[in-house]
């Protein structure tokens, strides 16, 4: 699939992707069906190019991690193409709602591999973030309908964990006073928090409404509801709740399970507890 070339000038690339027309819901549905049923590559190309501006916008949201914007855009474009390939238009969702996870996942994995910033997180911290990351910011999904303008890039590449020199194992962090060290730790944790939350909220988009309702009450709640009580609330059997929860957890683990950003977030099992 031929896409605009991301050269040295990101601004030129932004101008080019803004030239691709946005698709109405009906146009997108028609093209998605053509690709889904007939593997029409021209339809796939139009689906991808109409959403390239969203990839660029998302890349700029991650610029605080000090990773090349161009690299993030390239990773996001791969995620977008993967989403188009896997998208099922019969499920009634807009493409970008489904694609947002694939786009962010590629970018997040690239950030982790490039910077290695996620290394202090504990299981408890990540589970707490998981519980708090219930709602996906719908505003991010409508951003595909906005022109990108001319965002500015700011980057950093200084590591407080780096050795002072080749002959000294002491790090810059070791040499700071306690107050500064606390601030550096806080800044690092804030970055980790943001990355984990972004991973989790994006992953929740793969769940249907009933699965999300069950996960909210069972896995994300600080006081999980029993299968029996949740079944009464939803008007279904205890066993049906267990089946929905199991299916939802499998989806989430398929999305999140191998990411170092959220290792340990998902419980080993939920369905065997609080019956």
Short mmCIF file of C-alpha atoms in Angstrom, two decimals:
data_model
loop_
_atom_site.label_atom_id
_atom_site.label_comp_id
_atom_site.label_asym_id
_atom_site.label_seq_id
_atom_site.Cartn_x
_atom_site.Cartn_y
_atom_site.Cartn_z
CA UNK A 1 0.00 0.00 0.00
CA UNK A 2 1.48 3.34 -1.08
CA UNK A 3 1.30 6.07 1.56
CA UNK A 4 2.72 9.61 1.70
CA UNK A 5 6.47 9.60 2.28
CA UNK A 6 7.55 10.85 5.70
CA UNK A 7 10.62 12.88 4.75
CA UNK A 8 12.73 15.22 6.86
CA UNK A 9 9.92 17.78 6.91
CA UNK A 10 7.08 16.71 9.19
CA UNK A 11 5.18 19.89 8.32
CA UNK A 12 5.21 18.91 4.64
CA UNK A 13 3.88 15.48 5.60
CA UNK A 14 1.10 17.09 7.67
CA UNK A 15 0.07 19.24 4.71
CA UNK A 16 -0.03 16.15 2.51
CA UNK A 17 -2.12 13.99 4.85
CA UNK A 18 -4.59 16.83 5.40
CA UNK A 19 -5.32 16.72 1.68
CA UNK A 20 -6.88 13.28 1.94
CA UNK A 21 -10.67 13.58 2.23
CA UNK A 22 -12.43 12.55 5.40
CA UNK A 23 -15.03 9.83 5.04
CA UNK A 24 -18.61 10.02 6.17
CA UNK A 25 -19.95 7.12 8.19
CA UNK A 26 -21.77 5.71 5.17
CA UNK A 27 -18.73 6.08 2.89
CA UNK A 28 -16.51 4.38 5.44
CA UNK A 29 -19.00 1.54 5.85
CA UNK A 30 -19.18 1.01 2.10
CA UNK A 31 -15.40 0.93 1.70
CA UNK A 32 -14.92 -1.25 4.75
CA UNK A 33 -17.38 -3.79 3.38
CA UNK A 34 -15.60 -3.78 0.02
CA UNK A 35 -12.31 -4.62 1.67
CA UNK A 36 -13.76 -7.03 4.23
CA UNK A 37 -15.69 -9.04 1.66
CA UNK A 38 -13.68 -8.59 -1.55
CA UNK A 39 -10.21 -7.54 -0.35
CA UNK A 40 -10.43 -4.41 -2.49
CA UNK A 41 -7.06 -2.73 -1.98
CA UNK A 42 -8.27 0.62 -3.32
CA UNK A 43 -10.93 0.64 -0.60
CA UNK A 44 -8.30 -0.22 2.02
CA UNK A 45 -6.07 2.61 0.79
CA UNK A 46 -8.89 5.14 1.17
CA UNK A 47 -9.67 3.87 4.66
CA UNK A 48 -6.05 4.26 5.71
CA UNK A 49 -5.36 7.65 4.15
CA UNK A 50 -8.54 9.19 5.57
CA UNK A 51 -7.24 8.46 9.08
CA UNK A 52 -3.55 9.39 8.71
CA UNK A 53 -4.11 12.75 10.40
CA UNK A 54 -5.29 10.96 13.53
CA UNK A 55 -2.01 9.02 13.62
CA UNK A 56 -0.04 12.27 13.48
CA UNK A 57 -2.13 13.83 16.24
CA UNK A 58 -1.62 10.76 18.43
CA UNK A 59 2.13 10.80 17.81
CA UNK A 60 2.32 14.37 19.13
CA UNK A 61 0.47 13.31 22.27
CA UNK A 62 3.46 11.06 23.07
CA UNK A 63 6.16 13.63 22.33
CA UNK A 64 7.02 14.08 26.02
CA UNK A 65 8.74 10.69 26.01
CA UNK A 66 11.56 12.02 23.88
CA UNK A 67 11.02 9.64 20.96
CA UNK A 68 11.26 10.73 17.33
CA UNK A 69 7.87 11.96 16.09
CA UNK A 70 8.63 10.49 12.70
CA UNK A 71 9.25 7.06 14.22
CA UNK A 72 6.01 7.28 16.16
CA UNK A 73 4.08 8.21 13.02
CA UNK A 74 5.58 5.29 11.14
CA UNK A 75 4.67 2.90 13.96
CA UNK A 76 1.18 4.36 14.16
CA UNK A 77 0.69 3.97 10.42
CA UNK A 78 1.57 0.27 10.74
CA UNK A 79 -0.99 0.00 13.52
CA UNK A 80 -3.61 1.75 11.37
CA UNK A 81 -3.00 -0.60 8.44
CA UNK A 82 -3.26 -3.59 10.77
CA UNK A 83 -6.58 -2.26 12.07
CA UNK A 84 -7.97 -1.84 8.55
CA UNK A 85 -6.94 -5.40 7.74
CA UNK A 86 -8.68 -6.79 10.84
CA UNK A 87 -11.70 -4.46 10.96
CA UNK A 88 -15.12 -6.09 10.84
CA UNK A 89 -17.65 -3.51 9.57
CA UNK A 90 -20.59 -5.74 10.51
CA UNK A 91 -20.07 -4.92 14.20
CA UNK A 92 -21.35 -1.38 13.78
CA UNK A 93 -18.33 0.61 15.03
CA UNK A 94 -16.45 3.37 13.24
CA UNK A 95 -13.01 2.34 12.04
CA UNK A 96 -11.12 4.85 14.19
CA UNK A 97 -12.84 3.56 17.34
CA UNK A 98 -11.37 0.15 16.58
CA UNK A 99 -8.07 1.41 15.16
CA UNK A 100 -7.12 3.62 18.11
CA UNK A 101 -5.79 0.67 20.09
CA UNK A 102 -3.67 -0.67 17.24
CA UNK A 103 -2.22 2.78 16.61
CA UNK A 104 -1.42 3.51 20.26
CA UNK A 105 -0.17 0.01 20.92
CA UNK A 106 2.49 0.27 18.21
CA UNK A 107 3.57 3.67 19.50
CA UNK A 108 3.65 2.57 23.14
CA UNK A 109 5.70 -0.52 22.41
CA UNK A 110 8.14 1.61 20.43
CA UNK A 111 8.45 4.05 23.33
CA UNK A 112 9.12 1.23 25.78
CA UNK A 113 11.73 -0.42 23.58
CA UNK A 114 13.43 2.90 22.80
CA UNK A 115 13.46 4.56 26.22
CA UNK A 116 13.03 1.75 28.71
CA UNK A 117 11.23 4.17 31.04
CA UNK A 118 8.93 1.56 32.54
CA UNK A 119 11.06 -0.22 35.10
CA UNK A 120 10.01 0.99 38.55
CA UNK A 121 6.33 0.05 38.38
CA UNK A 122 4.90 -2.40 40.84
CA UNK A 123 2.01 -4.80 40.40
CA UNK A 124 -0.03 -2.81 42.93
CA UNK A 125 0.56 0.47 41.08
CA UNK A 126 -0.36 -0.99 37.73
CA UNK A 127 -3.50 -2.68 39.10
CA UNK A 128 -4.51 0.64 40.62
CA UNK A 129 -4.11 2.32 37.25
CA UNK A 130 -6.09 -0.48 35.65
CA UNK A 131 -8.98 0.10 38.07
CA UNK A 132 -8.94 3.83 37.48
CA UNK A 133 -8.69 3.61 33.66
CA UNK A 134 -12.31 2.82 32.93
CA UNK A 135 -13.38 5.38 30.38
CA UNK A 136 -11.81 6.03 26.99
CA UNK A 137 -11.54 9.71 26.16
CA UNK A 138 -14.04 10.03 23.33
CA UNK A 139 -12.54 13.36 22.38
CA UNK A 140 -9.46 11.60 21.08
CA UNK A 141 -11.57 9.65 18.62
CA UNK A 142 -13.19 12.73 17.11
CA UNK A 143 -9.79 14.31 16.54
CA UNK A 144 -9.54 12.56 13.17
CA UNK A 145 -11.97 15.16 11.86
CA UNK A 146 -9.70 18.07 12.71
CA UNK A 147 -6.91 19.60 10.66
CA UNK A 148 -3.56 19.18 12.33
CA UNK A 149 -2.25 22.69 12.04
CA UNK A 150 1.41 23.07 12.98
CA UNK A 151 2.16 21.39 16.30
CA UNK A 152 5.59 21.97 17.78
CA UNK A 153 7.95 19.20 18.83
CA UNK A 154 9.80 19.22 22.15
CA UNK A 155 12.04 16.35 23.19
CA UNK A 156 14.34 15.29 26.01
CA UNK A 157 17.01 12.65 26.12
CA UNK A 158 18.60 13.01 29.56
CA UNK A 159 18.49 9.98 31.89
CA UNK A 160 18.88 10.39 35.64
CA UNK A 161 19.71 6.69 35.83
CA UNK A 162 22.78 7.02 33.60
CA UNK A 163 26.22 6.51 35.22
CA UNK A 164 28.19 9.66 35.96
CA UNK A 165 30.99 8.33 33.76
CA UNK A 166 32.44 5.10 32.38
CA UNK A 167 34.42 4.45 35.59
CA UNK A 168 31.76 5.32 38.14
CA UNK A 169 28.64 3.26 38.83
CA UNK A 170 27.08 6.16 40.71
CA UNK A 171 24.19 7.69 38.75
CA UNK A 172 23.01 11.27 38.46
CA UNK A 173 20.01 10.22 40.58
CA UNK A 174 22.36 9.08 43.38
CA UNK A 175 23.96 12.50 43.50
CA UNK A 176 20.73 14.44 43.97
CA UNK A 177 19.40 15.56 47.33
CA UNK A 178 16.34 13.76 48.64
CA UNK A 179 13.84 16.41 47.54
CA UNK A 180 15.12 16.44 43.97
CA UNK A 181 15.27 12.66 43.89
CA UNK A 182 11.63 12.53 44.97
CA UNK A 183 10.72 14.92 42.18
CA UNK A 184 12.59 12.85 39.60
CA UNK A 185 10.88 9.70 40.87
CA UNK A 186 7.52 11.43 40.68
CA UNK A 187 8.18 12.59 37.12
CA UNK A 188 9.17 9.07 36.08
CA UNK A 189 6.12 7.57 37.76
CA UNK A 190 3.88 10.15 36.11
CA UNK A 191 5.19 9.09 32.73
CA UNK A 192 4.65 5.46 33.57
CA UNK A 193 1.16 6.18 34.87
CA UNK A 194 0.25 7.97 31.66
CA UNK A 195 1.61 5.20 29.47
CA UNK A 196 -0.12 2.43 31.41
CA UNK A 197 -3.41 4.30 31.50
CA UNK A 198 -3.24 4.94 27.77
CA UNK A 199 -2.60 1.25 27.13
CA UNK A 200 -5.51 0.14 29.28
CA UNK A 201 -8.06 2.67 28.07
CA UNK A 202 -7.20 1.88 24.46
CA UNK A 203 -7.54 -1.84 25.10
CA UNK A 204 -11.02 -1.40 26.58
CA UNK A 205 -12.24 -0.43 23.12
CA UNK A 206 -12.13 -4.11 22.10
CA UNK A 207 -14.92 -4.99 24.56
CA UNK A 208 -18.61 -4.84 23.76
CA UNK A 209 -21.02 -3.01 26.09
CA UNK A 210 -21.96 -6.01 28.21
CA UNK A 211 -18.36 -7.20 28.56
CA UNK A 212 -17.31 -3.71 29.64
CA UNK A 213 -20.14 -3.58 32.18
CA UNK A 214 -19.03 -6.88 33.70
CA UNK A 215 -15.35 -5.91 33.76
CA UNK A 216 -16.21 -2.61 35.45
CA UNK A 217 -18.13 -4.31 38.24
CA UNK A 218 -15.87 -7.34 38.62
CA UNK A 219 -12.27 -6.54 37.73
CA UNK A 220 -12.00 -2.75 37.90
CA UNK A 221 -14.13 -2.12 40.96
CA UNK A 222 -12.26 -1.64 44.22
CA UNK A 223 -14.98 -3.81 45.80
CA UNK A 224 -15.83 -6.37 43.08
CA UNK A 225 -19.46 -7.48 42.85
CA UNK A 226 -20.19 -11.19 43.14
CA UNK A 227 -21.25 -13.17 40.10
CA UNK A 228 -24.60 -13.81 41.76
CA UNK A 229 -25.40 -10.16 42.49
CA UNK A 230 -24.16 -8.96 39.13
CA UNK A 231 -26.31 -11.57 37.44
CA UNK A 232 -29.36 -10.21 39.26
CA UNK A 233 -28.46 -6.65 38.25
CA UNK A 234 -28.02 -7.60 34.58
CA UNK A 235 -30.95 -10.00 34.50
CA UNK A 236 -28.84 -13.00 33.54
CA UNK A 237 -27.60 -16.13 35.27
CA UNK A 238 -24.49 -16.33 37.45
CA UNK A 239 -22.95 -18.72 34.91
CA UNK A 240 -23.64 -16.31 32.05
CA UNK A 241 -21.85 -13.53 33.95
CA UNK A 242 -18.89 -15.85 34.44
CA UNK A 243 -18.81 -16.64 30.70
CA UNK A 244 -18.93 -12.96 29.75
CA UNK A 245 -16.18 -12.11 32.22
CA UNK A 246 -14.00 -14.95 30.96
CA UNK A 247 -14.43 -13.86 27.33
CA UNK A 248 -13.69 -10.22 28.22
CA UNK A 249 -10.54 -11.13 30.17
CA UNK A 250 -9.28 -13.22 27.26
CA UNK A 251 -9.70 -10.22 24.95
CA UNK A 252 -7.90 -7.88 27.35
CA UNK A 253 -5.06 -10.31 27.96
CA UNK A 254 -4.66 -10.80 24.21
CA UNK A 255 -4.29 -7.02 23.89
CA UNK A 256 -2.30 -6.22 27.03
CA UNK A 257 -0.68 -9.42 28.16
CA UNK A 258 2.69 -9.10 26.41
CA UNK A 259 3.22 -5.39 26.91
CA UNK A 260 5.93 -4.50 29.44
CA UNK A 261 3.96 -1.36 30.28
CA UNK A 262 1.15 -3.32 31.92
CA UNK A 263 2.83 -6.55 33.02
CA UNK A 264 1.03 -7.63 36.18
CA UNK A 265 -1.99 -5.37 35.66
CA UNK A 266 -4.41 -8.14 34.85
CA UNK A 267 -5.12 -10.63 37.60
CA UNK A 268 -4.19 -14.24 36.95
CA UNK A 269 -7.87 -15.08 37.34
CA UNK A 270 -11.02 -13.30 38.37
CA UNK A 271 -13.73 -15.76 37.60
CA UNK A 272 -12.68 -18.15 40.36
CA UNK A 273 -13.09 -15.46 43.00
CA UNK A 274 -16.07 -13.68 44.54
CA UNK A 275 -18.64 -16.08 43.14
#
